[in-house]
Short mmCIF file of C-alpha atoms in Angstrom, two decimals:
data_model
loop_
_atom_site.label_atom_id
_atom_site.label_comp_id
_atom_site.label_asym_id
_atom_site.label_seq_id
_atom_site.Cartn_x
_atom_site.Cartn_y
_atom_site.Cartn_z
CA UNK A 1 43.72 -27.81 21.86
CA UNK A 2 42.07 -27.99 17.90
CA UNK A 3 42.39 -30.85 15.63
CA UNK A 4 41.12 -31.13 12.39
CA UNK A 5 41.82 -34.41 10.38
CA UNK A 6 42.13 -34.83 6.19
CA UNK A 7 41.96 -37.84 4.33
CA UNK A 8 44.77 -37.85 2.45
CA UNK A 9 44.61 -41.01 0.60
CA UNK A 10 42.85 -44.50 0.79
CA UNK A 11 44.24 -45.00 4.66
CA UNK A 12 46.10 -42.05 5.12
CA UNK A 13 45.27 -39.34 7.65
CA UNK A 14 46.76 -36.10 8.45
CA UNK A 15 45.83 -34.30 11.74
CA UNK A 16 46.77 -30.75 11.97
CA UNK A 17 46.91 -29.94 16.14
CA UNK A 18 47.19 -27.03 17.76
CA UNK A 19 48.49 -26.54 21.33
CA UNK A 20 47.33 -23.23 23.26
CA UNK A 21 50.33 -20.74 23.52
CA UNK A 22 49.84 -21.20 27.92
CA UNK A 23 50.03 -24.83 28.10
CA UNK A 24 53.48 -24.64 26.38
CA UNK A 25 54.79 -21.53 28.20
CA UNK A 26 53.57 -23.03 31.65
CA UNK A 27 55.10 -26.01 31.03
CA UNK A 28 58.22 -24.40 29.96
CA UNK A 29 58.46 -21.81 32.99
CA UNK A 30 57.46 -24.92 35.52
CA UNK A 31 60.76 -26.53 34.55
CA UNK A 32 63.08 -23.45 34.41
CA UNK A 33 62.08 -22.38 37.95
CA UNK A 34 63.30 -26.22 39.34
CA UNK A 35 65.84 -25.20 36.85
CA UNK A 36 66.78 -22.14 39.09
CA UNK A 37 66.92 -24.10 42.54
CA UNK A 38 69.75 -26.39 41.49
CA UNK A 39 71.34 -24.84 38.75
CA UNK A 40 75.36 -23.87 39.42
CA UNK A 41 76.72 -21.26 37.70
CA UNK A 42 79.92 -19.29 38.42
CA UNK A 43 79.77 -15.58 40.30
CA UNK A 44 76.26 -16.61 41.73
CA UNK A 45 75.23 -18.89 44.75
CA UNK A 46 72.74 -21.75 44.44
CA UNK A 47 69.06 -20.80 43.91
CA UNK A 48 70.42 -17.19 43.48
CA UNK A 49 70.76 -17.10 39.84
CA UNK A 50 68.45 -14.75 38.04
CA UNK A 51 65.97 -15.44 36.08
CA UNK A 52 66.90 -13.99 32.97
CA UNK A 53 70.29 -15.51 33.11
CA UNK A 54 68.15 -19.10 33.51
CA UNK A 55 65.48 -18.73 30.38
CA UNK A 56 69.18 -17.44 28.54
CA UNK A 57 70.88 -20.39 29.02
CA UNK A 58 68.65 -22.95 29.39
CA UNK A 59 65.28 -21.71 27.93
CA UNK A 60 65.32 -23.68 24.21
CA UNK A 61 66.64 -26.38 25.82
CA UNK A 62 63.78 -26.15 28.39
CA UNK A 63 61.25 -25.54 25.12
CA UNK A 64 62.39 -28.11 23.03
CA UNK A 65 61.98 -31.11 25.64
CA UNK A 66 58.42 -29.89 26.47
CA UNK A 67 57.48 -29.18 22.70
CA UNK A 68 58.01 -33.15 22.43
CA UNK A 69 56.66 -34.23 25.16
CA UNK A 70 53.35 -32.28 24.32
CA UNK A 71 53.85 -33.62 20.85
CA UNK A 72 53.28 -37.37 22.08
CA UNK A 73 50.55 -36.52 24.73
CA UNK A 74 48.26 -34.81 22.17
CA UNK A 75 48.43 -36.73 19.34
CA UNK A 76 47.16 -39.76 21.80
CA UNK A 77 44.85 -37.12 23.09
CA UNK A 78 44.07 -35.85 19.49
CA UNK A 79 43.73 -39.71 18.13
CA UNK A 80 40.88 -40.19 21.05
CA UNK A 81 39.50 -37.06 20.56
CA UNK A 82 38.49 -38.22 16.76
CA UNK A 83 37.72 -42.16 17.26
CA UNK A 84 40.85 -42.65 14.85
CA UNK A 85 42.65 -45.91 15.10
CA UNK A 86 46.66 -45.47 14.04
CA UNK A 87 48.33 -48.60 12.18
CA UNK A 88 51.59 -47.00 12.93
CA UNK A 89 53.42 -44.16 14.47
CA UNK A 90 52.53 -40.82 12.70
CA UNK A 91 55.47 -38.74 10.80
CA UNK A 92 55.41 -35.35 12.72
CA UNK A 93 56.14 -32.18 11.56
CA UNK A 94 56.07 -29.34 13.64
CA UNK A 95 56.47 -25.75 12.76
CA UNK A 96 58.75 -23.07 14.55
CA UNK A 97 57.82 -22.71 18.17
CA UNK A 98 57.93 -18.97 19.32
CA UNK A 99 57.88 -17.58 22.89
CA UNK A 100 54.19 -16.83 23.40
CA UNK A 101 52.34 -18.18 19.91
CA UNK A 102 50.02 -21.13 19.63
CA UNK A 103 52.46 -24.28 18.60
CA UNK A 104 51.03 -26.02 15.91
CA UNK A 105 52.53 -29.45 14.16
CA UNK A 106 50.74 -32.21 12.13
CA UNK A 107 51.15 -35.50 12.06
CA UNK A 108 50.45 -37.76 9.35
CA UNK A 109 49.71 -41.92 10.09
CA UNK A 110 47.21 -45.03 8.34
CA UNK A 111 44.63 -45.81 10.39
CA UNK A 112 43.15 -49.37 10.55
CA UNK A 113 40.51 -50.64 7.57
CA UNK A 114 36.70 -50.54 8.89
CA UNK A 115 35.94 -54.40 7.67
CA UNK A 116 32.70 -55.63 6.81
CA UNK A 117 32.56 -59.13 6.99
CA UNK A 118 31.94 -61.57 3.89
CA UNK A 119 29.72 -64.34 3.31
CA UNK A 120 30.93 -67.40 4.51
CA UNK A 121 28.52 -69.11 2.80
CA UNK A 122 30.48 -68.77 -0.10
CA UNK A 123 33.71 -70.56 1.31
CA UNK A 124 33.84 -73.72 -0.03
CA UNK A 125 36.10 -76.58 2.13
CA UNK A 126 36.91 -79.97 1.09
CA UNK A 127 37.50 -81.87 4.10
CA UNK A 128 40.35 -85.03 3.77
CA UNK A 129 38.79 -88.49 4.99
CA UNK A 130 41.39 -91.13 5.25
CA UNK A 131 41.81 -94.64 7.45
CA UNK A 132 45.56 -96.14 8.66
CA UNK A 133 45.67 -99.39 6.90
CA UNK A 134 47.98 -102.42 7.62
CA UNK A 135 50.36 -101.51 4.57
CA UNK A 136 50.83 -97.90 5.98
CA UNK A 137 51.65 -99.36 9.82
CA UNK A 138 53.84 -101.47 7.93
CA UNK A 139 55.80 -98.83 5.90
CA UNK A 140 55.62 -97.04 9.21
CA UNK A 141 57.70 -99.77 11.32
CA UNK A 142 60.07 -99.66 8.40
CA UNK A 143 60.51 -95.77 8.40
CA UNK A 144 61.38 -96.31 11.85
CA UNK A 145 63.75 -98.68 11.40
CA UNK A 146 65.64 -96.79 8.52
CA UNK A 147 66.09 -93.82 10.69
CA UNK A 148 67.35 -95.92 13.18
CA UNK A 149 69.75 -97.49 11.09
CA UNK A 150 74.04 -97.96 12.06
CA UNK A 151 76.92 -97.78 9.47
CA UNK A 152 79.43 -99.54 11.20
CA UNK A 153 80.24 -103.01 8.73
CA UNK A 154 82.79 -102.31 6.13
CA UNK A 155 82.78 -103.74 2.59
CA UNK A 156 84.94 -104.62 0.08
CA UNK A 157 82.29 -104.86 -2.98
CA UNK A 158 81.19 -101.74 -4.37
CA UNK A 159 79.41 -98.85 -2.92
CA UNK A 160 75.24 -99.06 -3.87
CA UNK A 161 72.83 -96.66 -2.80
CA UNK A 162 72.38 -96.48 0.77
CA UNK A 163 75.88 -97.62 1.87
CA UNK A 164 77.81 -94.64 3.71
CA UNK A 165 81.14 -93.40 1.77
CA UNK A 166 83.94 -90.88 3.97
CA UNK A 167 85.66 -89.11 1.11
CA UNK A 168 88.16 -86.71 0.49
CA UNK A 169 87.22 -84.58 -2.72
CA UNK A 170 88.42 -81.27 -4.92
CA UNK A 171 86.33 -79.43 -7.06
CA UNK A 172 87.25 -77.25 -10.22
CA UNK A 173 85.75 -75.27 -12.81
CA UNK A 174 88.16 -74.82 -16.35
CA UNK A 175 91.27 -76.32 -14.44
CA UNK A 176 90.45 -73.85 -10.99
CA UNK A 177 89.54 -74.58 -7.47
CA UNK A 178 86.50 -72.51 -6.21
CA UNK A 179 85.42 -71.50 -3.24
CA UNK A 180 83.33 -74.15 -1.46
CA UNK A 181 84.27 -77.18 -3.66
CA UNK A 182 86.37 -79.12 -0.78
CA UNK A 183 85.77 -81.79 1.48
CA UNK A 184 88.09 -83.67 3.76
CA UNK A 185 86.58 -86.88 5.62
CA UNK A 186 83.18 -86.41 4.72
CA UNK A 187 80.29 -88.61 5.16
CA UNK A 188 77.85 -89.20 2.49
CA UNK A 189 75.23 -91.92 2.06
CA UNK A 190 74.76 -92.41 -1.58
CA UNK A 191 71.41 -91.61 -2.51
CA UNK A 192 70.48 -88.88 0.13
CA UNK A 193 70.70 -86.38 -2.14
CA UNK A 194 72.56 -83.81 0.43
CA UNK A 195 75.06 -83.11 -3.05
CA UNK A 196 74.27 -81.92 -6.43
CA UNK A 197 72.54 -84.05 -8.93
CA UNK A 198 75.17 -86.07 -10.99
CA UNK A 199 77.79 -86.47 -7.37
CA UNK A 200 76.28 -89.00 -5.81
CA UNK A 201 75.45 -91.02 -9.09
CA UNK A 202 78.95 -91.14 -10.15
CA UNK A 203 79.94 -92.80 -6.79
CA UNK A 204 77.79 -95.61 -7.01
CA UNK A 205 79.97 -98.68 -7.66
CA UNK A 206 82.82 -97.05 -6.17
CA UNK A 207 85.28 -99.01 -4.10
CA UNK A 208 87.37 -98.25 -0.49
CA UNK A 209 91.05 -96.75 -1.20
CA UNK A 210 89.65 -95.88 -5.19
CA UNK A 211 90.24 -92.33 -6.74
CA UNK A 212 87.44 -91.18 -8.95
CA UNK A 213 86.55 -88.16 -11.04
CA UNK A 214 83.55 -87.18 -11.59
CA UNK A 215 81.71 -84.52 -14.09
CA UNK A 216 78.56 -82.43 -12.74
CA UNK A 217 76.64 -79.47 -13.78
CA UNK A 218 75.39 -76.88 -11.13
CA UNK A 219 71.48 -76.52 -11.60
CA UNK A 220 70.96 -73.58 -13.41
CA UNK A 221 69.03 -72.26 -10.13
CA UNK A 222 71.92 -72.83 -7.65
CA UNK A 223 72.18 -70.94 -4.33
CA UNK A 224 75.81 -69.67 -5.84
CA UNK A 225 74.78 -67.80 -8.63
CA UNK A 226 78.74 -67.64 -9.89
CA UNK A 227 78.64 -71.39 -9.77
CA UNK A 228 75.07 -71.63 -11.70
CA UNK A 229 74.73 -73.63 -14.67
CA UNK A 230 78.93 -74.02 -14.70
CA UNK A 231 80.47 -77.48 -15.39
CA UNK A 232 82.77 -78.63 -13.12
CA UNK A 233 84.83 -82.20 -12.29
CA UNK A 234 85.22 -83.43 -8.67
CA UNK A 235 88.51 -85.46 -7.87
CA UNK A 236 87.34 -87.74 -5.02
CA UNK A 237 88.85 -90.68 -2.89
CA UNK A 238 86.88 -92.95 -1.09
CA UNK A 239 88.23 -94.29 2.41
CA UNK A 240 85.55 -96.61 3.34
CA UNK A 241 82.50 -98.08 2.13
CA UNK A 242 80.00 -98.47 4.61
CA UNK A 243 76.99 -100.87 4.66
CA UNK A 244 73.86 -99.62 6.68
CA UNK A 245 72.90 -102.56 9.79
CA UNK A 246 68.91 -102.08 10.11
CA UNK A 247 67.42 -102.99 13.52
CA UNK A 248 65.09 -105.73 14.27
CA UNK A 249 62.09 -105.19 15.92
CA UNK A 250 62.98 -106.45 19.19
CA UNK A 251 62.33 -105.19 22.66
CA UNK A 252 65.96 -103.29 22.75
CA UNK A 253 64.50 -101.49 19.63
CA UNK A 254 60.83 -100.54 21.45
CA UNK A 255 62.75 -99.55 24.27
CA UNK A 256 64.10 -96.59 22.07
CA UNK A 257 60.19 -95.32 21.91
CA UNK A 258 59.59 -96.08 25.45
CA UNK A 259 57.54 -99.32 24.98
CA UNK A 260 58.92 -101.14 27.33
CA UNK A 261 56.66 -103.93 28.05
CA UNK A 262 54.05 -105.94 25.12
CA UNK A 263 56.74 -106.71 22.26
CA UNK A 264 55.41 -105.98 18.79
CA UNK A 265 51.74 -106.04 19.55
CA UNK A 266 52.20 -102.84 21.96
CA UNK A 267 54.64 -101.15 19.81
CA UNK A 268 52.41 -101.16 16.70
CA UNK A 269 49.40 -100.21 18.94
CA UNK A 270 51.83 -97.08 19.94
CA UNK A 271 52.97 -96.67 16.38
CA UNK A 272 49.33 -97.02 15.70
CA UNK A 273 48.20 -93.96 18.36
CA UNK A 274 50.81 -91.78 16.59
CA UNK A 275 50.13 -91.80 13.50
CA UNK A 276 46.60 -91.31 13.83
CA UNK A 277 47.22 -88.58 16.09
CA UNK A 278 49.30 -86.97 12.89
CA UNK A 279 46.46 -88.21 10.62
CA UNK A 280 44.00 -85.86 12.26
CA UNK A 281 46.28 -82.72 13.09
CA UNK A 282 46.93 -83.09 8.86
CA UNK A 283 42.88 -83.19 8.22
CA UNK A 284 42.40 -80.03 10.77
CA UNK A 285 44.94 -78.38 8.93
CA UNK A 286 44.15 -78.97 5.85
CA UNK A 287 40.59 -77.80 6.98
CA UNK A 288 41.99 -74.68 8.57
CA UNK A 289 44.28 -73.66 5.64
CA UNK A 290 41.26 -74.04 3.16
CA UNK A 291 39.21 -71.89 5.74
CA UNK A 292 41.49 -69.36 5.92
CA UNK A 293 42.43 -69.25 2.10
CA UNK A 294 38.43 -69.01 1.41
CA UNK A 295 38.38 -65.74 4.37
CA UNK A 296 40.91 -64.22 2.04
CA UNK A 297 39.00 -64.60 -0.96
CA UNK A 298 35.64 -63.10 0.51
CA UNK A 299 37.15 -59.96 1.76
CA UNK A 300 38.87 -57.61 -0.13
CA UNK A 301 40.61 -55.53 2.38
CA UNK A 302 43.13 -52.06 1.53
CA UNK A 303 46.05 -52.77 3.71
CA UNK A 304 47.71 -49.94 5.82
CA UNK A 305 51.72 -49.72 4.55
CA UNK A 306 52.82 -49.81 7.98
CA UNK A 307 51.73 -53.17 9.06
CA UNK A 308 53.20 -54.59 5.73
CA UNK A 309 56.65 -53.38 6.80
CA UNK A 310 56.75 -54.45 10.35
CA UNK A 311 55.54 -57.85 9.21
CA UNK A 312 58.16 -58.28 6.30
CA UNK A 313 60.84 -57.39 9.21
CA UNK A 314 59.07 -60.39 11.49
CA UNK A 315 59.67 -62.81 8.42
CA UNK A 316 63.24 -61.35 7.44
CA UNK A 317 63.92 -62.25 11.32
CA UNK A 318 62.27 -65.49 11.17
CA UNK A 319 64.68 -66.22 8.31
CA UNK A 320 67.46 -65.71 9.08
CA UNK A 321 66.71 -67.94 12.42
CA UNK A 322 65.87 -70.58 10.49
CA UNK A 323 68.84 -70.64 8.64
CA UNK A 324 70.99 -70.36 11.73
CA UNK A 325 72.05 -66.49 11.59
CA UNK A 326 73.68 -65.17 14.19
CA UNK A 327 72.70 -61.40 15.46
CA UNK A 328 75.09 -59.72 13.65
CA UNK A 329 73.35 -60.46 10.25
CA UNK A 330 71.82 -56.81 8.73
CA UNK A 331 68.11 -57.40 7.77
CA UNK A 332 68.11 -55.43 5.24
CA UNK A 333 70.36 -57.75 3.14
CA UNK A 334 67.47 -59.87 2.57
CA UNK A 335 65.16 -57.83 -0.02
CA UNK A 336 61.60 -56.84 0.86
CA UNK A 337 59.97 -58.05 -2.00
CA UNK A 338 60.73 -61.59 -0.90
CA UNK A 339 58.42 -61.19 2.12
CA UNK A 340 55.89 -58.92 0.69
CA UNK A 341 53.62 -61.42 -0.70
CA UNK A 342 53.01 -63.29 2.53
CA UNK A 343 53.41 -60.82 4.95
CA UNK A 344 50.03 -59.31 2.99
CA UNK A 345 48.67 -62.35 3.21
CA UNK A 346 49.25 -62.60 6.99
CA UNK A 347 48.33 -58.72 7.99
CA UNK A 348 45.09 -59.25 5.99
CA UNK A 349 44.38 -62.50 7.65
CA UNK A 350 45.29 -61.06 10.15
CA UNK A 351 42.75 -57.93 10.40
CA UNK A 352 40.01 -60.49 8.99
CA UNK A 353 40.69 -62.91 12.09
CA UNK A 354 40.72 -60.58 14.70
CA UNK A 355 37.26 -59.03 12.92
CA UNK A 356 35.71 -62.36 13.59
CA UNK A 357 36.65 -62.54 16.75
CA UNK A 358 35.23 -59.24 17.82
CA UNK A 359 32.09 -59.35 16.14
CA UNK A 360 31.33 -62.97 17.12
CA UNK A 361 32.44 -62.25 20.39
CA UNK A 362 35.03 -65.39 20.64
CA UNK A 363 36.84 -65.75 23.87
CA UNK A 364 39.71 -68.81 25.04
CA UNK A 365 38.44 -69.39 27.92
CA UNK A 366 40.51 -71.40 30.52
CA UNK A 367 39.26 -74.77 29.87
CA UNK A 368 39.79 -74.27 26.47
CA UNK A 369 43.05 -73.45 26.36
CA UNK A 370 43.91 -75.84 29.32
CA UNK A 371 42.73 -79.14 27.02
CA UNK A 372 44.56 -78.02 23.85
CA UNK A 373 47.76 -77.97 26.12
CA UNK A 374 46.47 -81.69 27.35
CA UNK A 375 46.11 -82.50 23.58
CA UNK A 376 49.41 -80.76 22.40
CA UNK A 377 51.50 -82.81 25.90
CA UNK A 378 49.99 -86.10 25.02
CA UNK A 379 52.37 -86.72 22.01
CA UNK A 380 55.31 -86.81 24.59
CA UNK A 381 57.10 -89.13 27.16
CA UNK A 382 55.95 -86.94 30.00
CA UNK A 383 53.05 -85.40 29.37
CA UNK A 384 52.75 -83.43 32.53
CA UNK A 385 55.79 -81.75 32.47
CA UNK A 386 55.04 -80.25 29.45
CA UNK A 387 51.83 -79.86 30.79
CA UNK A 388 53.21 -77.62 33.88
CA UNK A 389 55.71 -75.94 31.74
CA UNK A 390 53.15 -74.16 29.70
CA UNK A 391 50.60 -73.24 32.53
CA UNK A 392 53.31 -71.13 34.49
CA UNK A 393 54.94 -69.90 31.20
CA UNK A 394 52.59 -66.84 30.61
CA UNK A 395 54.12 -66.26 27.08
CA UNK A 396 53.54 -69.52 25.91
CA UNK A 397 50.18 -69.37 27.40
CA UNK A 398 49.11 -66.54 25.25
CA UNK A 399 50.26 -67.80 22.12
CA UNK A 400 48.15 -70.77 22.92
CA UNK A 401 44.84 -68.95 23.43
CA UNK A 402 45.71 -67.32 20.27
CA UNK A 403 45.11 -70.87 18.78
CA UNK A 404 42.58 -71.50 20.70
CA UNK A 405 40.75 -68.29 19.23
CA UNK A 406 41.95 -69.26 15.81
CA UNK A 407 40.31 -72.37 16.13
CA UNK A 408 37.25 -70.80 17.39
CA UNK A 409 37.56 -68.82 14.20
CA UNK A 410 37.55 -71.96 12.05
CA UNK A 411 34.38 -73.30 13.56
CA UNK A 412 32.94 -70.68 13.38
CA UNK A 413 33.42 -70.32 9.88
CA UNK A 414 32.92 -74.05 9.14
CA UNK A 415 28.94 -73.72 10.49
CA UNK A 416 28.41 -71.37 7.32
CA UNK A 417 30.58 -72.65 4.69
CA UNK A 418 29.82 -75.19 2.34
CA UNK A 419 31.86 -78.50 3.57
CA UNK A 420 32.18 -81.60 1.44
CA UNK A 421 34.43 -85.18 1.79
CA UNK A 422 37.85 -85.98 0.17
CA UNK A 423 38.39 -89.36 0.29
CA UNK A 424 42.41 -90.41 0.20
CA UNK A 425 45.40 -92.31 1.49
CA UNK A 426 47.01 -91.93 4.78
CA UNK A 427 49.90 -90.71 2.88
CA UNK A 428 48.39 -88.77 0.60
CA UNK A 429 46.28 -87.19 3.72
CA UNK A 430 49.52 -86.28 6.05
CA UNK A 431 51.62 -85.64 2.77
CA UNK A 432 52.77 -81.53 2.78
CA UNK A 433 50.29 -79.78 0.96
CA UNK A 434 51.17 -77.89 -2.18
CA UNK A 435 51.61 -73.94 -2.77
CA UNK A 436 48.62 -72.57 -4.42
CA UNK A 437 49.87 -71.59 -8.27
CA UNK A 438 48.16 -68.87 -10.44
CA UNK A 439 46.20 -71.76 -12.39
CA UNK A 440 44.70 -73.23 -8.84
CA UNK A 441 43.70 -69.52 -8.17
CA UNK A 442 42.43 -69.37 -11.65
CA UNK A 443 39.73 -72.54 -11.74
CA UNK A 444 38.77 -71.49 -7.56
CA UNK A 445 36.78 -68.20 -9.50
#
């Protein structure tokens, strides 16, 4: 077999293979004589068919299943042969294949980036220090109690922001119902914002068995585009107005948490434990995020095509789960360009990460993993069934050592880079951290 390999472009590669005339013809001669034994053809017996009659009828059959077979075991072979690395599966093209002559075919594929690693010296991390204080345990108790709150006391005065409403309402555009502008027996607590701005404002005040109308303006941004920036009036009637019952904090209340014994001293030491078990998974990452933002920065990496596409496809199917899409849905609805900013982002951190990991030699090692399971189990009820569910679920096992690695990657990083404090609030420290905009990019250089 002879290879030669071209550059073609930045990533691109084009091997040009050629098989040896025999190895085709041997193949192809191999099959046609099993071909022979068990072949049934009229006017001759079993295993009695000639030859000629064989290659006649089943010889570019015979040919064309072992030109493609030797098409996938050489290119592997070929691939080795050169110390190439694909990123993808090559685009063959082979040329005629003739009883006798060498078969040649070449097949065209990115291979993976060589990546010199940057300076991480040069990565600069600001790391979030923050404390729980009284007020935030406080605001914490009464989080818990909102979401635990019943809507089950009806009332005559009229609807404020919080109470529940079930409505009945019609919306129209110019004088016309449109699609989607109905409800029947709805729930809605005023000030949720679940409808669009102007709805819920124009309800406040409202009483049980009242009709209202209300005018509203769909943002111009709207999910509908034919309903986007249209005015439109909602006929609604209210049924009931419902005012929310907040819990106390009593032991029926703690029971819901599974503090079951200690009253108020052992559910705010509980309350306590969890959020300062969120409080540090927001500082690591927020560490990690900066970490891997500043590995993006320090290495400018050309990224094979390929691995761009198949990871837009992961994040097309990741939407489209997330939004509750059944099967049936057709990917390619959902337009590449919104994925191909962050699935560049990923395949380069990506490449970067698994660089790191090579060079520096990282490994999850069983303890490892086993205590970020133990960590992960310890914010639930029953910690060792989760616990045992992971360690005989191999799957979820090896998404776990990825973390682990990951991790390993961050500290790793951390011992170079330059590392200074950020004092703030609880809140401020668990809040959701903001999307990086061009002007953030902009004062980083």
């Amino acid at each position: 077999m002879q290879v030669s390999v071209e550059a073609t472009s930045g990533l691109e590669r084009r091997l040009t293979i050629t098989v040896p005339a025999e190895r085709i013809d041997s193949e192809v001669n191999k099959r046609l004589q099993e071909t022979a034994r068990k072949a049934k053809i009229d006017g001759f017996r079993p295993g009695k068919v000639p030859m000629s009659v064989i290659k006649r009828r089943f010889g570019p059959s015979a040919r064309q299943e072992v030109v493609g077979e030797v098409i996938q075991s050489t290119f592997f072979e070929a691939v080795q042969k050169e110390s190439l690395n694909p990123a993808g599966m090559p685009a063959v093209e082979p040329k005629e294949v003739k009883d006798g002559e060498d078969f040649e075919y070449t097949a065209t594929f990115e291979v993976y980036p060589e990546i010199a690693l940057g300076d991480f010296g040069a990565i600069e991390v600001k790391k979030p220090v923050a404390e729980i204080a009284d007020a935030d345990i406080e605001d914490m108790l009464n989080t818990l109690r909102d979401q635990n709150k019943a809507f089950t006391e009806e009332v005559e005065r009229g609807a404020e922001d919080g109470d529940q409403l079930t409505l009945s309402f019609v919306g129209t555009i110019d004088g016309e119902a449109f699609e989607g502008g109905a409800g029947d027996d709805m729930d809605l607590v005023l000030g949720s914002g679940r409808m669009i701005p102007g709805f819920e404002d124009g309800l406040v005040g409202v009483k049980a068995a009242e009709e209202r109308t209300i005018d509203v303006t769909f943002p111009e941004d709207y999910q509908a585009e034919a309903l986007a920036g249209k005015a439109a009036k909602f006929a609604c009637t209210v049924s009931k107005v419902l005012a929310p019952e907040v819990p106390e904090l009593d032991d029926e209340f703690f029971a819901k948490f599974g503090v079951a014994e200690g009253g108020i001293e052992a559910f705010r030491a509980e309350v306590t434990k969890n959020m300062q078990r969120e409080l540090d998974q927001a500082i690591k990452n927020s560490v990690k995020n900066q970490v891997m933002d500043g590995l993006r920065n320090v290495h400018d990496i050309e990224l094979p095509k390929a691995l761009i596409t198949n990871e837009i496809d992961v994040l097309r199917q990741q939407a489209v789960q997330q939004f509750g899409g059944g099967q049936n849905i057709d990917l390619s609805m959902l337009p590449a360009e919104m994925f191909e900013e962050q699935a560049q982002k990923r395949v380069s951190l990506g490449l970067v990460v698994a660089e790191i990991v090579k060079v520096k030699e990282l490994k999850a090692d069983d303890a490892s993993v086993r205590a970020m399971i133990e960590e992960m189990a310890a914010a639930y009820q029953e910690p060792q069934q989760v616990i045992d569910w992971y360690m005989s679920n191999e799957k979820q096992l090896q998404e776990v050592r990825s973390v682990v690695l990951e991790e390993q990657v961050v500290d790793t990083v951390l011992a170079d880079a330059k590392i200074s404090e950020k004092q703030c609030t609880y809140k401020e420290a668990i809040a959701p951290e903001a999307p990086a905009t061009e002007e953030d990019a902009e004062s980083d250089k």
